[in-house]
Amino acid sequence: MSERAGELKVQSALSLRVAEAAGSGVFALLRGALGLDAAQAAFERLHVVPGLLKPAGERVSRAELAQALNMALFLDVTQRVPMAAAYVADLQREGQQLVFDHGALRTVAWPSGALPPGEAAITRVLRPLGFTMAATYPLPRLKMTGRAWRHADFPEDIAQFFVSELHPERFSGSFQGAVTRVLASSRDPLTPADLAVLEQLARDGDLPMAAASALLPRLVGCFARQHGLFEADDYQALLAESAEMAWIATEGNAFNHATDRVTDIDAVVAAQRALERPVKDTIETSATGRVRQTAFKAARVMREFLDRGQRVMLEVPGSFHEFIQRAPLDESGALDLAFDAGNATGIFKMTAGAATDADTAGEAASC
């Protein structure tokens, strides 16, 4: 078979997958929120289990809405992270789809203007969608706490959320002052009407298609930066004590990373290094040995700051793409869906600028 014929065969297979999903409720939600091209791109790139591809009808289940949200957020990461886009493009050329394992985001347990403080800004969305808190992971070296949120209906098939909270009270007074100034202008992306629809979803477990379609873009908007411009001096004050808080200051509640569930992480790493892509130097391994993770180094992005009233642009760490390999828990074949605090600490260092893998040496190898 010629190379061109192979490419056409791959494209035909991808097009068939999209066509098979086009009549589903998840596809209808994405098309309404992001447009036809983005909906098609999401289904070309991401594997979706048949149980989530019910024909579009008058009502949408919480699981379908959760899946649509996750796919939209994954697309957002590929738009912001060049290495993620390049990796996904490689898979598409080979006719492969990515298994979206989890997305991670950061919050701050501190007064945040009109936005609920800490993880409450996110969990008020996750709970009605059917996610439940699966475990808590203390991250003492980062002065943070991580919590895993897993979908009750499709725990292995709908990507989890790893939501971390930073605790400013564990830092200096000057750091706390900078946090207060940065977050004070935060807006709430959800209106009282949106919250009422979420309450209806929590009660009934589904929504009318029209209500779900209107809600989805509002939910996507929760995973973004909600505060306005702030002084570059405050950014430097945050960076001096916490690279994680400095990252939150510029990126907000956007996905810090999205994660591909792979079957052979060593082979993936070798292939990416052969392409001279910036993969983390080590693979983090959980205390159980069943969960192994690594990642591309964070993208560098330009962000706007204030400097004595003048607007300036600075280059800062952005988001990244991660890989995870999960082994079965036992003979049943059910995957170990847990995280590991040591792994999380190591992965978080991907956005710490000059930090190296050695920063976490000796810790139990997370999110």
Tab-separated table of C-alpha atoms in Angstrom:
chain	number	residue	atom	x	y	z
A	1	MET	CA	0.000	0.000	0.000
A	2	SER	CA	1.364	3.422	-0.968
A	3	GLU	CA	1.868	6.136	1.655
A	4	ARG	CA	-0.939	8.186	0.104
A	5	ALA	CA	-3.294	5.199	0.142
A	6	GLY	CA	-2.438	4.630	3.791
A	7	GLU	CA	-3.242	8.236	4.630
A	8	LEU	CA	-6.581	7.999	2.858
A	9	LYS	CA	-7.409	4.785	4.731
A	10	VAL	CA	-6.656	6.473	8.067
A	11	GLN	CA	-8.747	9.511	7.159
A	12	SER	CA	-11.591	7.265	6.089
A	13	ALA	CA	-11.482	5.432	9.430
A	14	LEU	CA	-11.499	8.700	11.383
A	15	SER	CA	-14.353	10.051	9.291
A	16	LEU	CA	-16.330	6.867	9.939
A	17	ARG	CA	-15.846	7.262	13.698
A	18	VAL	CA	-17.078	10.836	13.544
A	19	ALA	CA	-20.047	9.840	11.385
A	20	GLU	CA	-21.001	7.116	13.856
A	21	ALA	CA	-20.925	9.640	16.716
A	22	ALA	CA	-22.606	12.493	14.850
A	23	GLY	CA	-26.109	11.507	15.925
A	24	SER	CA	-25.236	11.296	19.602
A	25	GLY	CA	-26.223	13.653	22.376
A	26	VAL	CA	-22.559	14.343	23.215
A	27	PHE	CA	-21.858	15.387	19.624
A	28	ALA	CA	-24.935	17.628	19.598
A	29	LEU	CA	-23.768	19.335	22.795
A	30	LEU	CA	-20.278	19.978	21.440
A	31	ARG	CA	-21.566	21.184	18.095
A	32	GLY	CA	-23.872	23.637	19.843
A	33	ALA	CA	-21.160	24.918	22.176
A	34	LEU	CA	-18.089	24.926	19.928
A	35	GLY	CA	-19.289	24.543	16.362
A	36	LEU	CA	-19.264	21.640	13.905
A	37	ASP	CA	-15.521	21.688	13.149
A	38	ALA	CA	-14.540	21.545	16.835
A	39	ALA	CA	-17.047	18.767	17.554
A	40	GLN	CA	-15.627	16.709	14.687
A	41	ALA	CA	-12.065	17.383	15.868
A	42	ALA	CA	-12.932	16.237	19.394
A	43	PHE	CA	-14.318	12.915	18.166
A	44	GLU	CA	-11.398	12.380	15.805
A	45	ARG	CA	-8.915	12.827	18.653
A	46	LEU	CA	-10.603	11.253	21.665
A	47	HIS	CA	-11.912	7.759	22.292
A	48	VAL	CA	-15.481	7.704	23.613
A	49	VAL	CA	-17.040	4.466	24.875
A	50	PRO	CA	-20.293	3.365	23.183
A	51	GLY	CA	-22.243	3.726	26.429
A	52	LEU	CA	-21.807	7.498	26.221
A	53	LEU	CA	-22.938	7.757	22.608
A	54	LYS	CA	-26.685	7.547	23.018
A	55	PRO	CA	-28.766	9.016	20.188
A	56	ALA	CA	-29.573	12.671	20.720
A	57	GLY	CA	-32.979	13.107	22.260
A	58	GLU	CA	-35.047	15.569	24.219
A	59	ARG	CA	-32.993	15.054	27.393
A	60	VAL	CA	-29.279	14.741	28.161
A	61	SER	CA	-27.852	12.720	31.048
A	62	ARG	CA	-25.313	14.108	33.475
A	63	ALA	CA	-22.749	11.663	32.091
A	64	GLU	CA	-23.226	12.928	28.529
A	65	LEU	CA	-22.852	16.534	29.665
A	66	ALA	CA	-19.760	15.616	31.709
A	67	GLN	CA	-18.201	13.905	28.686
A	68	ALA	CA	-18.920	16.888	26.445
A	69	LEU	CA	-17.337	19.245	28.992
A	70	ASN	CA	-14.226	17.091	29.246
A	71	MET	CA	-13.827	16.939	25.485
A	72	ALA	CA	-14.175	20.711	25.199
A	73	LEU	CA	-11.553	21.224	27.902
A	74	PHE	CA	-9.196	18.781	26.206
A	75	LEU	CA	-9.473	20.730	22.956
A	76	ASP	CA	-8.628	23.882	24.895
A	77	VAL	CA	-5.372	22.328	26.124
A	78	THR	CA	-4.344	21.306	22.600
A	79	GLN	CA	-4.908	24.909	21.486
A	80	ARG	CA	-2.738	26.299	24.289
A	81	VAL	CA	0.032	23.662	24.329
A	82	PRO	CA	1.963	23.190	21.057
A	83	MET	CA	3.466	19.852	22.154
A	84	ALA	CA	-0.011	18.506	22.931
A	85	ALA	CA	-1.200	19.546	19.476
A	86	ALA	CA	1.827	17.934	17.818
A	87	TYR	CA	1.427	14.682	19.761
A	88	VAL	CA	-2.299	14.442	19.013
A	89	ALA	CA	-1.631	15.164	15.334
A	90	ASP	CA	0.788	12.227	15.267
A	91	LEU	CA	-1.900	9.934	16.670
A	92	GLN	CA	-4.403	11.150	14.104
A	93	ARG	CA	-2.017	10.452	11.238
A	94	GLU	CA	-1.774	6.891	12.550
A	95	GLY	CA	-5.542	6.585	12.911
A	96	GLN	CA	-5.336	6.381	16.699
A	97	GLN	CA	-7.450	8.080	19.340
A	98	LEU	CA	-6.335	9.260	22.738
A	99	VAL	CA	-7.843	7.950	25.978
A	100	PHE	CA	-8.386	11.027	28.155
A	101	ASP	CA	-7.519	9.940	31.701
A	102	HIS	CA	-7.782	13.157	33.733
A	103	GLY	CA	-7.440	16.893	33.730
A	104	ALA	CA	-5.771	18.828	36.548
A	105	LEU	CA	-6.434	22.364	37.722
A	106	ARG	CA	-5.413	24.602	40.598
A	107	THR	CA	-7.448	26.720	42.989
A	108	VAL	CA	-6.680	28.965	45.979
A	109	ALA	CA	-8.384	28.582	49.353
A	110	TRP	CA	-8.616	32.347	49.851
A	111	PRO	CA	-11.187	35.140	49.353
A	112	SER	CA	-11.499	35.596	45.592
A	113	GLY	CA	-13.758	38.528	44.796
A	114	ALA	CA	-17.112	37.322	43.449
A	115	LEU	CA	-15.778	33.792	42.871
A	116	PRO	CA	-16.288	31.122	45.541
A	117	PRO	CA	-12.903	30.482	47.190
A	118	GLY	CA	-10.829	27.408	46.550
A	119	GLU	CA	-12.177	24.236	45.034
A	120	ALA	CA	-15.778	25.315	45.685
A	121	ALA	CA	-15.633	27.314	42.437
A	122	ILE	CA	-15.145	24.000	40.589
A	123	THR	CA	-16.874	21.383	42.740
A	124	ARG	CA	-20.212	23.219	42.436
A	125	VAL	CA	-19.950	22.195	38.757
A	126	LEU	CA	-18.534	18.698	39.231
A	127	ARG	CA	-21.076	17.426	41.764
A	128	PRO	CA	-24.199	18.009	39.609
A	129	LEU	CA	-22.390	16.412	36.660
A	130	GLY	CA	-22.071	13.169	38.637
A	131	PHE	CA	-18.515	13.448	39.950
A	132	THR	CA	-17.784	12.363	43.515
A	133	MET	CA	-14.642	12.939	45.548
A	134	ALA	CA	-12.642	9.723	45.408
A	135	ALA	CA	-9.638	10.614	47.569
A	136	THR	CA	-7.643	13.430	49.168
A	137	TYR	CA	-3.906	13.838	48.589
A	138	PRO	CA	-1.936	16.107	50.927
A	139	LEU	CA	0.865	17.943	49.087
A	140	PRO	CA	2.810	19.404	52.024
A	141	ARG	CA	5.918	20.428	50.117
A	142	LEU	CA	3.752	22.583	47.875
A	143	LYS	CA	1.511	23.723	50.752
A	144	MET	CA	-1.431	22.421	48.773
A	145	THR	CA	-4.114	19.735	48.976
A	146	GLY	CA	-5.196	17.679	45.974
A	147	ARG	CA	-8.529	15.915	45.571
A	148	ALA	CA	-9.553	13.434	42.900
A	149	TRP	CA	-13.074	13.672	41.484
A	150	ARG	CA	-14.328	10.570	39.693
A	151	HIS	CA	-17.544	10.081	37.738
A	152	ALA	CA	-20.043	7.849	39.532
A	153	ASP	CA	-21.593	6.410	36.356
A	154	PHE	CA	-18.490	5.878	34.179
A	155	PRO	CA	-15.470	5.887	36.531
A	156	GLU	CA	-12.986	4.432	34.025
A	157	ASP	CA	-14.382	6.070	30.919
A	158	ILE	CA	-15.024	9.733	31.801
A	159	ALA	CA	-11.822	11.596	32.589
A	160	GLN	CA	-11.288	12.382	36.263
A	161	PHE	CA	-10.568	15.847	37.642
A	162	PHE	CA	-7.598	16.384	39.939
A	163	VAL	CA	-8.445	19.625	41.760
A	164	SER	CA	-5.773	21.138	43.979
A	165	GLU	CA	-6.072	23.941	46.515
A	166	LEU	CA	-3.217	26.177	47.580
A	167	HIS	CA	-3.219	27.352	51.225
A	168	PRO	CA	-1.923	30.961	51.448
A	169	GLU	CA	-2.142	30.949	55.259
A	170	ARG	CA	0.919	28.669	55.231
A	171	PHE	CA	2.999	31.372	53.535
A	172	SER	CA	4.351	34.764	54.614
A	173	GLY	CA	2.232	37.836	55.268
A	174	SER	CA	3.624	39.609	52.202
A	175	PHE	CA	2.723	36.580	50.075
A	176	GLN	CA	-0.817	36.626	51.444
A	177	GLY	CA	-1.111	40.319	50.611
A	178	ALA	CA	-0.090	39.638	47.017
A	179	VAL	CA	-2.622	36.798	46.766
A	180	THR	CA	-5.355	39.102	48.048
A	181	ARG	CA	-4.523	41.807	45.506
A	182	VAL	CA	-4.335	39.373	42.586
A	183	LEU	CA	-7.613	37.582	43.327
A	184	ALA	CA	-9.701	40.558	44.477
A	185	SER	CA	-11.033	41.321	40.991
A	186	SER	CA	-12.282	37.767	40.340
A	187	ARG	CA	-15.659	37.499	38.662
A	188	ASP	CA	-18.104	34.620	38.858
A	189	PRO	CA	-18.615	33.055	35.401
A	190	LEU	CA	-21.888	31.463	36.531
A	191	THR	CA	-25.101	33.450	36.903
A	192	PRO	CA	-27.890	32.644	39.384
A	193	ALA	CA	-29.787	31.150	36.444
A	194	ASP	CA	-26.828	28.839	35.657
A	195	LEU	CA	-26.675	27.710	39.274
A	196	ALA	CA	-30.407	26.972	39.200
A	197	VAL	CA	-29.930	24.733	36.154
A	198	LEU	CA	-27.057	22.937	37.910
A	199	GLU	CA	-29.326	22.384	40.901
A	200	GLN	CA	-31.940	20.903	38.578
A	201	LEU	CA	-29.294	18.605	37.089
A	202	ALA	CA	-28.179	17.500	40.551
A	203	ARG	CA	-31.789	16.676	41.437
A	204	ASP	CA	-32.885	14.911	38.266
A	205	GLY	CA	-29.666	13.509	36.830
A	206	ASP	CA	-30.480	14.907	33.390
A	207	LEU	CA	-31.586	18.073	31.615
A	208	PRO	CA	-33.599	19.042	28.563
A	209	MET	CA	-31.281	19.210	25.562
A	210	ALA	CA	-31.883	22.948	25.125
A	211	ALA	CA	-30.954	23.681	28.748
A	212	ALA	CA	-27.860	21.479	28.603
A	213	SER	CA	-26.724	23.085	25.342
A	214	ALA	CA	-27.054	26.544	26.849
A	215	LEU	CA	-25.253	25.479	30.033
A	216	LEU	CA	-22.211	23.795	28.470
A	217	PRO	CA	-20.420	27.000	27.316
A	218	ARG	CA	-21.009	28.463	30.778
A	219	LEU	CA	-19.369	25.417	32.358
A	220	VAL	CA	-16.402	25.631	29.998
A	221	GLY	CA	-16.011	29.241	31.117
A	222	CYS	CA	-15.434	28.098	34.718
A	223	PHE	CA	-12.090	26.590	33.695
A	224	ALA	CA	-10.311	29.831	32.950
A	225	ARG	CA	-8.742	32.809	34.683
A	226	GLN	CA	-11.424	34.870	36.395
A	227	HIS	CA	-9.335	37.787	37.741
A	228	GLY	CA	-7.994	40.800	35.858
A	229	LEU	CA	-4.580	42.376	35.365
A	230	PHE	CA	-2.273	42.788	38.342
A	231	GLU	CA	1.150	44.202	39.127
A	232	ALA	CA	4.258	42.377	37.937
A	233	ASP	CA	5.785	42.999	41.388
A	234	ASP	CA	2.998	40.906	42.926
A	235	TYR	CA	3.752	38.125	40.450
A	236	GLN	CA	7.404	38.156	41.468
A	237	ALA	CA	6.423	38.092	45.161
A	238	LEU	CA	4.277	35.018	44.547
A	239	LEU	CA	6.937	33.327	42.435
A	240	ALA	CA	9.526	33.782	45.175
A	241	GLU	CA	7.529	31.547	47.530
A	242	SER	CA	5.312	29.384	45.301
A	243	ALA	CA	5.688	28.637	41.615
A	244	GLU	CA	2.234	27.070	41.821
A	245	MET	CA	0.569	30.282	43.052
A	246	ALA	CA	2.448	32.280	40.430
A	247	TRP	CA	1.045	29.912	37.816
A	248	ILE	CA	-2.493	30.366	39.165
A	249	ALA	CA	-2.000	34.135	39.025
A	250	THR	CA	-1.427	34.041	35.266
A	251	GLU	CA	-3.528	31.026	34.232
A	252	GLY	CA	-6.318	30.841	36.831
A	253	ASN	CA	-8.491	27.707	36.871
A	254	ALA	CA	-7.547	26.587	33.357
A	255	PHE	CA	-6.428	22.993	32.966
A	256	ASN	CA	-2.836	22.862	34.177
A	257	HIS	CA	-2.538	19.699	32.129
A	258	ALA	CA	-4.550	17.041	30.342
A	259	THR	CA	-3.449	13.424	30.465
A	260	ASP	CA	-3.311	10.620	27.925
A	261	ARG	CA	-3.814	7.094	29.322
A	262	VAL	CA	-1.283	4.913	27.500
A	263	THR	CA	-0.539	1.187	27.580
A	264	ASP	CA	3.287	1.444	27.399
A	265	ILE	CA	4.650	4.672	28.844
A	266	ASP	CA	8.268	3.662	28.224
A	267	ALA	CA	7.588	3.267	24.512
A	268	VAL	CA	5.758	6.605	24.386
A	269	VAL	CA	8.647	8.385	26.099
A	270	ALA	CA	11.198	6.777	23.790
A	271	ALA	CA	9.203	7.811	20.723
A	272	GLN	CA	8.829	11.407	21.897
A	273	ARG	CA	12.517	11.696	22.762
A	274	ALA	CA	13.397	10.330	19.325
A	275	LEU	CA	11.404	13.254	17.937
A	276	GLU	CA	13.466	15.550	20.206
A	277	ARG	CA	10.405	16.714	22.102
A	278	PRO	CA	10.830	18.087	25.650
A	279	VAL	CA	9.759	15.169	27.821
A	280	LYS	CA	10.359	15.138	31.587
A	281	ASP	CA	13.658	13.461	32.493
A	282	THR	CA	12.068	10.810	34.707
A	283	ILE	CA	8.902	8.714	34.952
A	284	GLU	CA	7.155	9.105	38.311
A	285	THR	CA	6.045	5.798	39.859
A	286	SER	CA	3.443	5.455	42.612
A	287	ALA	CA	4.145	3.692	45.877
A	288	THR	CA	2.022	0.763	44.638
A	289	GLY	CA	3.952	0.576	41.390
A	290	ARG	CA	0.683	0.486	39.446
A	291	VAL	CA	0.575	4.138	38.328
A	292	ARG	CA	3.388	5.638	36.236
A	293	GLN	CA	3.427	9.173	34.857
A	294	THR	CA	5.509	11.649	32.925
A	295	ALA	CA	4.866	14.747	30.824
A	296	PHE	CA	6.057	17.226	28.272
A	297	LYS	CA	7.649	20.285	29.807
A	298	ALA	CA	5.248	23.204	30.136
A	299	ALA	CA	4.617	25.518	27.212
A	300	ARG	CA	5.969	29.053	27.514
A	301	VAL	CA	3.321	31.733	27.066
A	302	MET	CA	3.213	35.537	27.008
A	303	ARG	CA	0.996	37.177	29.610
A	304	GLU	CA	0.144	40.819	30.269
A	305	PHE	CA	0.930	42.555	33.569
A	306	LEU	CA	0.850	46.034	35.030
A	307	ASP	CA	4.071	47.837	35.886
A	308	ARG	CA	3.328	51.078	37.759
A	309	GLY	CA	0.224	51.496	35.671
A	310	GLN	CA	1.860	50.584	32.351
A	311	ARG	CA	0.995	47.363	30.526
A	312	VAL	CA	3.917	44.989	29.963
A	313	MET	CA	4.280	41.492	28.532
A	314	LEU	CA	6.276	38.748	30.262
A	315	GLU	CA	6.980	35.146	29.322
A	316	VAL	CA	5.742	32.647	31.938
A	317	PRO	CA	5.058	28.887	32.177
A	318	GLY	CA	1.774	27.740	30.672
A	319	SER	CA	0.086	24.331	30.610
A	320	PHE	CA	1.397	20.963	29.465
A	321	HIS	CA	0.417	17.466	28.311
A	322	GLU	CA	0.898	14.411	30.497
A	323	PHE	CA	1.053	10.636	30.001
A	324	ILE	CA	-0.107	8.020	32.508
A	325	GLN	CA	-0.023	4.226	32.547
A	326	ARG	CA	-2.428	2.471	34.918
A	327	ALA	CA	-2.155	-1.203	35.816
A	328	PRO	CA	-5.125	-3.314	36.954
A	329	LEU	CA	-5.916	-3.468	40.655
A	330	ASP	CA	-6.448	-7.231	40.617
A	331	GLU	CA	-7.566	-10.169	38.482
A	332	SER	CA	-10.877	-8.439	37.728
A	333	GLY	CA	-9.065	-6.152	35.299
A	334	ALA	CA	-10.409	-2.977	36.928
A	335	LEU	CA	-7.824	-0.229	36.587
A	336	ASP	CA	-6.117	1.411	39.530
A	337	LEU	CA	-7.671	4.876	39.165
A	338	ALA	CA	-5.870	6.324	42.182
A	339	PHE	CA	-3.292	9.095	42.239
A	340	ASP	CA	-0.197	9.466	44.390
A	341	ALA	CA	0.951	12.541	46.309
A	342	GLY	CA	4.591	12.069	45.398
A	343	ASN	CA	3.793	11.727	41.698
A	344	ALA	CA	1.670	14.870	41.891
A	345	THR	CA	4.469	16.862	43.469
A	346	GLY	CA	6.850	15.744	40.760
A	347	ILE	CA	4.423	16.482	37.938
A	348	PHE	CA	3.553	19.897	39.386
A	349	LYS	CA	7.201	20.894	38.994
A	350	MET	CA	6.679	20.943	35.224
A	351	THR	CA	5.375	24.513	35.573
A	352	ALA	CA	8.029	25.665	38.054
A	353	GLY	CA	10.338	27.160	35.456
A	354	ALA	CA	13.909	26.288	36.411
A	355	ALA	CA	12.919	23.489	38.788
A	356	THR	CA	14.292	20.060	37.964
A	357	ASP	CA	13.253	16.494	38.567
A	358	ALA	CA	15.744	16.443	41.439
A	359	ASP	CA	13.382	18.706	43.369
A	360	THR	CA	11.286	15.669	44.217
A	361	ALA	CA	13.935	13.007	44.509
A	362	GLY	CA	13.314	10.613	47.370
A	363	GLU	CA	9.536	11.163	47.523
A	364	ALA	CA	7.046	8.414	46.849
A	365	ALA	CA	6.383	8.881	43.266
A	366	SER	CA	0.200	11.259	41.074
A	367	CYS	CA	-1.763	13.599	39.126
